[in-house]
Tab-separated table of C-alpha atoms in Angstrom:
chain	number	residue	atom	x	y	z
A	1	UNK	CA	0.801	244.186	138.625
A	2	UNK	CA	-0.415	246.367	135.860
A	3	UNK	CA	-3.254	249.170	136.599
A	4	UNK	CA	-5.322	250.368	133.328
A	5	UNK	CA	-4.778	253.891	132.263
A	6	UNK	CA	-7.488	255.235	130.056
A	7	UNK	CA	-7.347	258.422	127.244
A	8	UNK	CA	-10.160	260.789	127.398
A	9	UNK	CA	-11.863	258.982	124.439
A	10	UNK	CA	-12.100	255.798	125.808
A	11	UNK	CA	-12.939	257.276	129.226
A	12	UNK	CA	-15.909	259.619	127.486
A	13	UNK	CA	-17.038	256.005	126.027
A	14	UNK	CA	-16.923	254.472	129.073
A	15	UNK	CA	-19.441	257.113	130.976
A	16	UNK	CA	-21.068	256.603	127.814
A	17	UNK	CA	-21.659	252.916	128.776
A	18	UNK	CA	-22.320	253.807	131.993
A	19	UNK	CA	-24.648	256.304	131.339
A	20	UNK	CA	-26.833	253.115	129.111
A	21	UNK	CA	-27.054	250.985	132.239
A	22	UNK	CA	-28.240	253.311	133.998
A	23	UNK	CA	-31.027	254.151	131.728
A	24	UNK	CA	-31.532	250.549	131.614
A	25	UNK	CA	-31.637	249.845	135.357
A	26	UNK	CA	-34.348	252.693	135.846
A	27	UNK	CA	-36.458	250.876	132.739
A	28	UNK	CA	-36.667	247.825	134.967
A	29	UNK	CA	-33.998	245.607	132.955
A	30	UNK	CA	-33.224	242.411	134.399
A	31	UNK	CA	-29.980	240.796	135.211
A	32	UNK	CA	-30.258	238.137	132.653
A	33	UNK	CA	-29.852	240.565	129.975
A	34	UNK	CA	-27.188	242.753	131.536
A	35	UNK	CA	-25.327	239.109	131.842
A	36	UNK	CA	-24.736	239.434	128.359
A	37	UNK	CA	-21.591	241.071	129.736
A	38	UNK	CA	-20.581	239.127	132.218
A	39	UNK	CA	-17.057	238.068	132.391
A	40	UNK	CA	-16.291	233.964	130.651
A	41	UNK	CA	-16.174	231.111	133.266
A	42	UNK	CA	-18.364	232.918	135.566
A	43	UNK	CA	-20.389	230.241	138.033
A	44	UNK	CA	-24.211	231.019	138.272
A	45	UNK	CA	-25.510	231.604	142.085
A	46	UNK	CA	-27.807	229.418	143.438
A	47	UNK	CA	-30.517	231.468	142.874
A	48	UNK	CA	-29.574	231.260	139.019
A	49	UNK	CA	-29.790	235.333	138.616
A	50	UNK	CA	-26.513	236.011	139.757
A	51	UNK	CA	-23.095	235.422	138.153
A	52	UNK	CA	-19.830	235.732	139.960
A	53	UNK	CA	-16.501	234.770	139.191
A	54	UNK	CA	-14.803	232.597	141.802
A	55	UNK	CA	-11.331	232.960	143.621
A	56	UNK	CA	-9.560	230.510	142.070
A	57	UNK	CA	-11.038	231.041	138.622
A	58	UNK	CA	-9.689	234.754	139.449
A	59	UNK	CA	-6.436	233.768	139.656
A	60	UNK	CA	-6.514	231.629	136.868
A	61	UNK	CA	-7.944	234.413	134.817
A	62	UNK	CA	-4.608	236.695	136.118
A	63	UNK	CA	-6.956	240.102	136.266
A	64	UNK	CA	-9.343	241.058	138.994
A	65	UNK	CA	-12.394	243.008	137.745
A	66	UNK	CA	-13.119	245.970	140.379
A	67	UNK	CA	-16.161	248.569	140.365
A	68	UNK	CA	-14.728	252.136	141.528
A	69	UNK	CA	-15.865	255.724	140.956
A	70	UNK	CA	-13.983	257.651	138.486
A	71	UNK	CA	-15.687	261.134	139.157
A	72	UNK	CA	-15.752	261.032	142.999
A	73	UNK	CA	-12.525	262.428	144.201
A	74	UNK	CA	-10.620	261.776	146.277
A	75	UNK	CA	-12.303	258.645	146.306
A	76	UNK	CA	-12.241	257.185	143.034
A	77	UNK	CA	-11.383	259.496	140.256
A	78	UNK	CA	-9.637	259.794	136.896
A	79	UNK	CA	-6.539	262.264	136.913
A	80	UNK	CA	-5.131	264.281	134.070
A	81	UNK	CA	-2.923	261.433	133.254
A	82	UNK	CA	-5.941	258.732	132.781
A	83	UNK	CA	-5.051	257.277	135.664
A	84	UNK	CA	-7.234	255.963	138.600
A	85	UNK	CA	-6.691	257.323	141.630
A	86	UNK	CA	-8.361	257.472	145.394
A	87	UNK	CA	-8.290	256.099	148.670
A	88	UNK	CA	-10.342	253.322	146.817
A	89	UNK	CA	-8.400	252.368	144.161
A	90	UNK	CA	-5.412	252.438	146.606
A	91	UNK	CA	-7.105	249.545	148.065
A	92	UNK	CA	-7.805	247.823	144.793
A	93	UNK	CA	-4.413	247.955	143.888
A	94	UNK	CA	-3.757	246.590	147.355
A	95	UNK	CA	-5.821	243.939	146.663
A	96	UNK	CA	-4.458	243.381	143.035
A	97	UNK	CA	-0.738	242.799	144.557
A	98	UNK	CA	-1.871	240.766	147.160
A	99	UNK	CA	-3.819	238.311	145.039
A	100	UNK	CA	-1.041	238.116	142.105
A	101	UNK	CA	-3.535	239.338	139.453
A	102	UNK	CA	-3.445	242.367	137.468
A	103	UNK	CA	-6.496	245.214	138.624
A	104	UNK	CA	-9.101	245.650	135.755
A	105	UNK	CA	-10.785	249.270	136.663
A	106	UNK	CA	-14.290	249.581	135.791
A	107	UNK	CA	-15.773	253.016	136.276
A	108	UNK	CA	-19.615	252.568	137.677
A	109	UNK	CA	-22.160	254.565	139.066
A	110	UNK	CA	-23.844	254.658	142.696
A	111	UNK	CA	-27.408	253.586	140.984
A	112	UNK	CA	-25.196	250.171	139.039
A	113	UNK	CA	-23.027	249.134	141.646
A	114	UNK	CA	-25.242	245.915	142.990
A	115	UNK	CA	-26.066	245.374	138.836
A	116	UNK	CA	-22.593	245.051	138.014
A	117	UNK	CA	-21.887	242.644	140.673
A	118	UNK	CA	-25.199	240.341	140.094
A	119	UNK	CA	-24.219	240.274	136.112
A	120	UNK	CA	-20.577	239.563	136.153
A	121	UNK	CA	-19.262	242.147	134.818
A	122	UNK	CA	-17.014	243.214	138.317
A	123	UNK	CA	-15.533	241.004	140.567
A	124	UNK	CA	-15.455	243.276	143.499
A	125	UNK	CA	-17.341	247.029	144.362
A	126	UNK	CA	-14.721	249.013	146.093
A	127	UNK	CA	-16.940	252.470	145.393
A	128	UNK	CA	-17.876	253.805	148.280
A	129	UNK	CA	-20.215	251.478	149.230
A	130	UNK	CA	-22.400	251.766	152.559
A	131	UNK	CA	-23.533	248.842	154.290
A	132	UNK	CA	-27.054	248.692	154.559
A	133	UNK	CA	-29.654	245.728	155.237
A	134	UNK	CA	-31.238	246.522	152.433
A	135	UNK	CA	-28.204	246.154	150.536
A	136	UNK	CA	-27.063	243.225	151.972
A	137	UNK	CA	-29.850	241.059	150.809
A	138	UNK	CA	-28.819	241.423	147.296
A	139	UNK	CA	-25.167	241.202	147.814
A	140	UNK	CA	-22.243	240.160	150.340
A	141	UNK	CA	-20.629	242.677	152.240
A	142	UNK	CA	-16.786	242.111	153.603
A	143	UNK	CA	-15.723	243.635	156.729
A	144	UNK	CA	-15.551	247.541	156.851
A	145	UNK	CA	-12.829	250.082	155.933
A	146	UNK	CA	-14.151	252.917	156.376
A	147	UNK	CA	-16.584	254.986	158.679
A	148	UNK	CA	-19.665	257.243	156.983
A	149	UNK	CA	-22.537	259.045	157.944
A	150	UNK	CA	-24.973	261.586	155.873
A	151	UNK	CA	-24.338	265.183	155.494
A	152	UNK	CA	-25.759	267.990	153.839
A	153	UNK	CA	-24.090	271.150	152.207
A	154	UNK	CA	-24.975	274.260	150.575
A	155	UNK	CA	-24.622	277.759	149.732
A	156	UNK	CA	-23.300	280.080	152.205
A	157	UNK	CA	-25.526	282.660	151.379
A	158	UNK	CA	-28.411	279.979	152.397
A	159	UNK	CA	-26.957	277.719	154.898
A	160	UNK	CA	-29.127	274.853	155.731
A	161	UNK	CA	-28.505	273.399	159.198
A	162	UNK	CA	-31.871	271.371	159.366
A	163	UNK	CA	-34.131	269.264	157.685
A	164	UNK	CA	-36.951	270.414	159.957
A	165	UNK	CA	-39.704	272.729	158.391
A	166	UNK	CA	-38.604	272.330	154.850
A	167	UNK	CA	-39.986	274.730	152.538
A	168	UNK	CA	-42.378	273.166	150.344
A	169	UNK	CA	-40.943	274.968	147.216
A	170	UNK	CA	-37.392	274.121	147.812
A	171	UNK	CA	-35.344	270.888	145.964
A	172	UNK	CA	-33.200	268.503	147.398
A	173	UNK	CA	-30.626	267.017	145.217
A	174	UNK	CA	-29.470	263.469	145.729
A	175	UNK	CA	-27.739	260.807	143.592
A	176	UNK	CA	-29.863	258.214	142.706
A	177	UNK	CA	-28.922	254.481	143.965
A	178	UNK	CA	-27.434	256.397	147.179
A	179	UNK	CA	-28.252	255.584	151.231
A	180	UNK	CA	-28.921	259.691	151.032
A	181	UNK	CA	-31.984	259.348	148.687
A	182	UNK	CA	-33.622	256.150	150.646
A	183	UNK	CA	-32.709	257.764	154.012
A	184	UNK	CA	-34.871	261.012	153.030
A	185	UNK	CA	-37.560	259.001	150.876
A	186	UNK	CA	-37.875	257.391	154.341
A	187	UNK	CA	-37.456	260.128	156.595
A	188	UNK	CA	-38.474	263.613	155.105
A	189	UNK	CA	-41.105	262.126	152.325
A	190	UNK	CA	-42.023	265.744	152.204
A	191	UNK	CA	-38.917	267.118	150.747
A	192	UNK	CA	-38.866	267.201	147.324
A	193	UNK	CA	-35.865	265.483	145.772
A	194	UNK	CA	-34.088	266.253	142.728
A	195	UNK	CA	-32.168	262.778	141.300
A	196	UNK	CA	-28.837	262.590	139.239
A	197	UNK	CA	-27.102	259.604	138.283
A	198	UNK	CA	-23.440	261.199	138.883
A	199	UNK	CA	-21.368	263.291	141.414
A	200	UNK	CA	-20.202	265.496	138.623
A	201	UNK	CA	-23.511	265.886	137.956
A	202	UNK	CA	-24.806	266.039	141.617
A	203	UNK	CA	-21.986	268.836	142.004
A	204	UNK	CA	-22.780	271.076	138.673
A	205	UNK	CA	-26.311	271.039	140.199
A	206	UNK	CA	-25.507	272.374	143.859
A	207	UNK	CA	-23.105	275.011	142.022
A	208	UNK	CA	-25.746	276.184	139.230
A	209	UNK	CA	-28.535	276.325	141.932
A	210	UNK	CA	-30.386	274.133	140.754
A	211	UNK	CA	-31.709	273.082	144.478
A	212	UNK	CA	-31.125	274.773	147.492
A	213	UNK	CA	-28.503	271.697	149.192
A	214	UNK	CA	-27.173	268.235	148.699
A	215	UNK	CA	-27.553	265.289	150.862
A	216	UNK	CA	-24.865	262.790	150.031
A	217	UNK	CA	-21.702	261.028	152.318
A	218	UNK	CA	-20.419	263.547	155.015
A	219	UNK	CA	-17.296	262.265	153.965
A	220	UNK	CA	-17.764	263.717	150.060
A	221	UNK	CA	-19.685	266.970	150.947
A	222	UNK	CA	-17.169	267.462	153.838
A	223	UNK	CA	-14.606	267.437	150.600
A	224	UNK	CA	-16.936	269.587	148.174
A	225	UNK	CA	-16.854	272.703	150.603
A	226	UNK	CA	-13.271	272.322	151.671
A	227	UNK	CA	-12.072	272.298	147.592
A	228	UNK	CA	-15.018	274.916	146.750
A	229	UNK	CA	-15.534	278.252	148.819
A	230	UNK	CA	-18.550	279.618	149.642
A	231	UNK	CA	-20.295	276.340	150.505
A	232	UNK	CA	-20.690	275.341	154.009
A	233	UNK	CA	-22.147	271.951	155.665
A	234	UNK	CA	-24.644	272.729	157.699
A	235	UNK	CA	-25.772	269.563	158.838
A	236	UNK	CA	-22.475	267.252	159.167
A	237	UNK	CA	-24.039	264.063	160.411
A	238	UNK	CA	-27.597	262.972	159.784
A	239	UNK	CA	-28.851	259.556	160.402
A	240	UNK	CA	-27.376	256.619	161.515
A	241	UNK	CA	-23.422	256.254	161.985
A	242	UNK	CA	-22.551	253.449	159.275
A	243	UNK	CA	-19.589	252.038	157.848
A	244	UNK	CA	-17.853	251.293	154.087
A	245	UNK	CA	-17.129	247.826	153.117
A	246	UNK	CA	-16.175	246.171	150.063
A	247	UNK	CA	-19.008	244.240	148.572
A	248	UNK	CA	-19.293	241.043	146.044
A	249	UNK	CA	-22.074	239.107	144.621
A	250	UNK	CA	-24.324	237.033	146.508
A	251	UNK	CA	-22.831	233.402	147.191
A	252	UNK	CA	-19.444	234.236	146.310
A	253	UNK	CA	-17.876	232.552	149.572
A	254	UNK	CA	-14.315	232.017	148.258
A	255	UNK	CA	-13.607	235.807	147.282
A	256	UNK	CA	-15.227	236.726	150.750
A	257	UNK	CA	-13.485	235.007	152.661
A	258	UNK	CA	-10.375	236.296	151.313
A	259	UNK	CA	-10.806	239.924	151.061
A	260	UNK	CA	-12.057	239.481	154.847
A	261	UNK	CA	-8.661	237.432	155.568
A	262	UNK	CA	-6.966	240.217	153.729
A	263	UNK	CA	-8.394	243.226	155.321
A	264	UNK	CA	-7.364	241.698	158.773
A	265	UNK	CA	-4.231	240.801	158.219
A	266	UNK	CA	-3.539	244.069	156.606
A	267	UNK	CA	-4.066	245.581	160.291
A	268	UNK	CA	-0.695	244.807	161.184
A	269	UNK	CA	0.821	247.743	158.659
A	270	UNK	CA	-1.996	249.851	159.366
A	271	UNK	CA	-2.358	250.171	155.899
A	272	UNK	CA	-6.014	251.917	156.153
A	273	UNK	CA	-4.053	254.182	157.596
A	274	UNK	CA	-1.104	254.852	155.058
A	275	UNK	CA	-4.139	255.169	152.577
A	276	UNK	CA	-5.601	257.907	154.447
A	277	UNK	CA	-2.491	259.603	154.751
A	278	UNK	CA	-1.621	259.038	150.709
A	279	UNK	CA	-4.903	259.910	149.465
A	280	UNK	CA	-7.352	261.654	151.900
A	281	UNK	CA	-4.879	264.188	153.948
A	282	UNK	CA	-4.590	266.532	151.835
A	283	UNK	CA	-8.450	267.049	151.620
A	284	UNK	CA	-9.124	266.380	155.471
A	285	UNK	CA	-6.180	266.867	156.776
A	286	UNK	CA	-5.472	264.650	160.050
A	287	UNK	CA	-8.119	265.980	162.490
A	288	UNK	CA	-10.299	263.287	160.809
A	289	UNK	CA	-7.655	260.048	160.262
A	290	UNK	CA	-8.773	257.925	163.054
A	291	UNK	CA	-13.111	259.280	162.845
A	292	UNK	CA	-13.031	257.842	159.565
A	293	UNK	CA	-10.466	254.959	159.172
A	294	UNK	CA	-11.317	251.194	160.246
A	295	UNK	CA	-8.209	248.728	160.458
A	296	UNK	CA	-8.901	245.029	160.609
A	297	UNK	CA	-12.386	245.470	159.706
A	298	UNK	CA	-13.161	246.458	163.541
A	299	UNK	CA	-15.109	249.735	164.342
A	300	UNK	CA	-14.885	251.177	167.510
A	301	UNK	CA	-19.147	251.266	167.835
């Protein structure tokens, strides 16, 4: 199984691209022209919006397509190399082996991840991707692999340990397209909320103060402060407990029902578990292995 390394010029194109659908998504484009992209031989939903790819045409094909961060370490990131590396891509690789197909990484966004699926252009989302209702009406879920909740970090010189009595003048930042901005858009309408479309860009906000903390995955900000002194999270859990679960378009019963056969069976290696200990240890360290890791796609809730 081959994995696709990238140079920094065809990575900086690729953010590039990223960057466009983005803008496009937030014009109101709709999935028929974003289809434009979409991978050959894909079958149409029954709905007729969305396009997926099924999992015998898949194999036939002889590459999976996979949505994964390539800024969010150690989630899904780029190293020095141009490789792809992460407790997510572990798993697409995983999956890659496992299905006899080479891995195609394609480097999304948190605001494109339900576009990409709906228009073909990835197979799979494997980028950090909460399960919400919401969500779920637009796209199919597998079983989880992960556990998440919200957190919020900030400066130490301005620790923020609730949301309660928010000063009026004070910015929130957020990444668009993430269960952080709907869960405070829902919750704390009063705070005011200050968007990117990127954890780099999310992150070189927080450190140029441009707002006074960042709401995102307690699993990422838990990350940010323990690679970045002098930033502490205050808040380590807000809302709901939920979990991460692979996600593909809407319809798309063959693929489903294998990645859900696949993440079961791969209980019996505890390979969730090998991944945490090959890609997340060195950032959490074990205190947090069996809090955040789901085998089998069974959480302990």
């Amino acid at each position: 199984m081959r994995t696709n390394k990238i140079t920094r010029r065809s990575f900086l194109l690729g953010l590039g691209a990223v960057s466009a659908a983005a803008v496009l998504t937030a014009c109101g484009s709709s999935s028929s022209t974003a289809a434009s992209g979409a991978a050959s031989g894909s079958t149409a939903s029954a709905g007729g919006d969305t396009v997926y790819r099924t999992l015998d045409e898949i194999k036939a094909d002889g590459t999976v397509n996979i949505g994964v961060f390539s800024d969010k370490n150690p989630f899904g990131y780029v190293d020095e190399n141009g490789e792809y590396q992460g407790y997510d891509v572990y798993f697409a690789n995983r999956l890659g082996e496992d299905l006899g197909v080479e891995v195609n990484f394609v480097s999304t966004e948190a605001a494109n991840r339900i576009e990409y699926l709906q228009t073909g252009k990835v197979d799979i989302i494997l980028a950090n991707f909460t399960v919400t209702p919401e969500r779920a009406e637009e796209v199919d879920f597998a079983l989880p692999y992960m556990n998440v909740a919200l957190g919020v970090i900030s400066p130490d010189s301005n620790v923020i340990t609730s949301l309660d009595n928010w000063n009026a003048d004070d910015q929130m930042i957020v990444i668009s397209g993430t269960t952080a901005e709907t869960y405070l858009v829902k919750n704390y309408p009063d705070i005011p909320l200050q968007k990117y479309d990127s954890y780099a860009t999310a992150k070189n906000a927080l450190e140029n103060g441009n707002g006074v903390a960042w709401a995102n995955d307690n699993t990422e900000v838990i990350a940010f402060a323990k690679q970045n002194p002098g930033y502490t999270v205050g808040i380590p859990s807000l809302g709901s407990q939920d979990t991460i679960a692979p996600a593909v378009s809407k319809g798309n019963t063959t693929l489903l029902d294998w990645i859900n056969d696949e993440i079961k069976s791969l209980a019996d290696e505890q390979f969730f578990h090998k991944d945490y200990e090959e890609t997340l240890v060195d950032t959490y360290g074990m205190d947090y292995e069996d809090e955040l890791v789901v085998e089998g796609g069974v959480t302990n809730a």
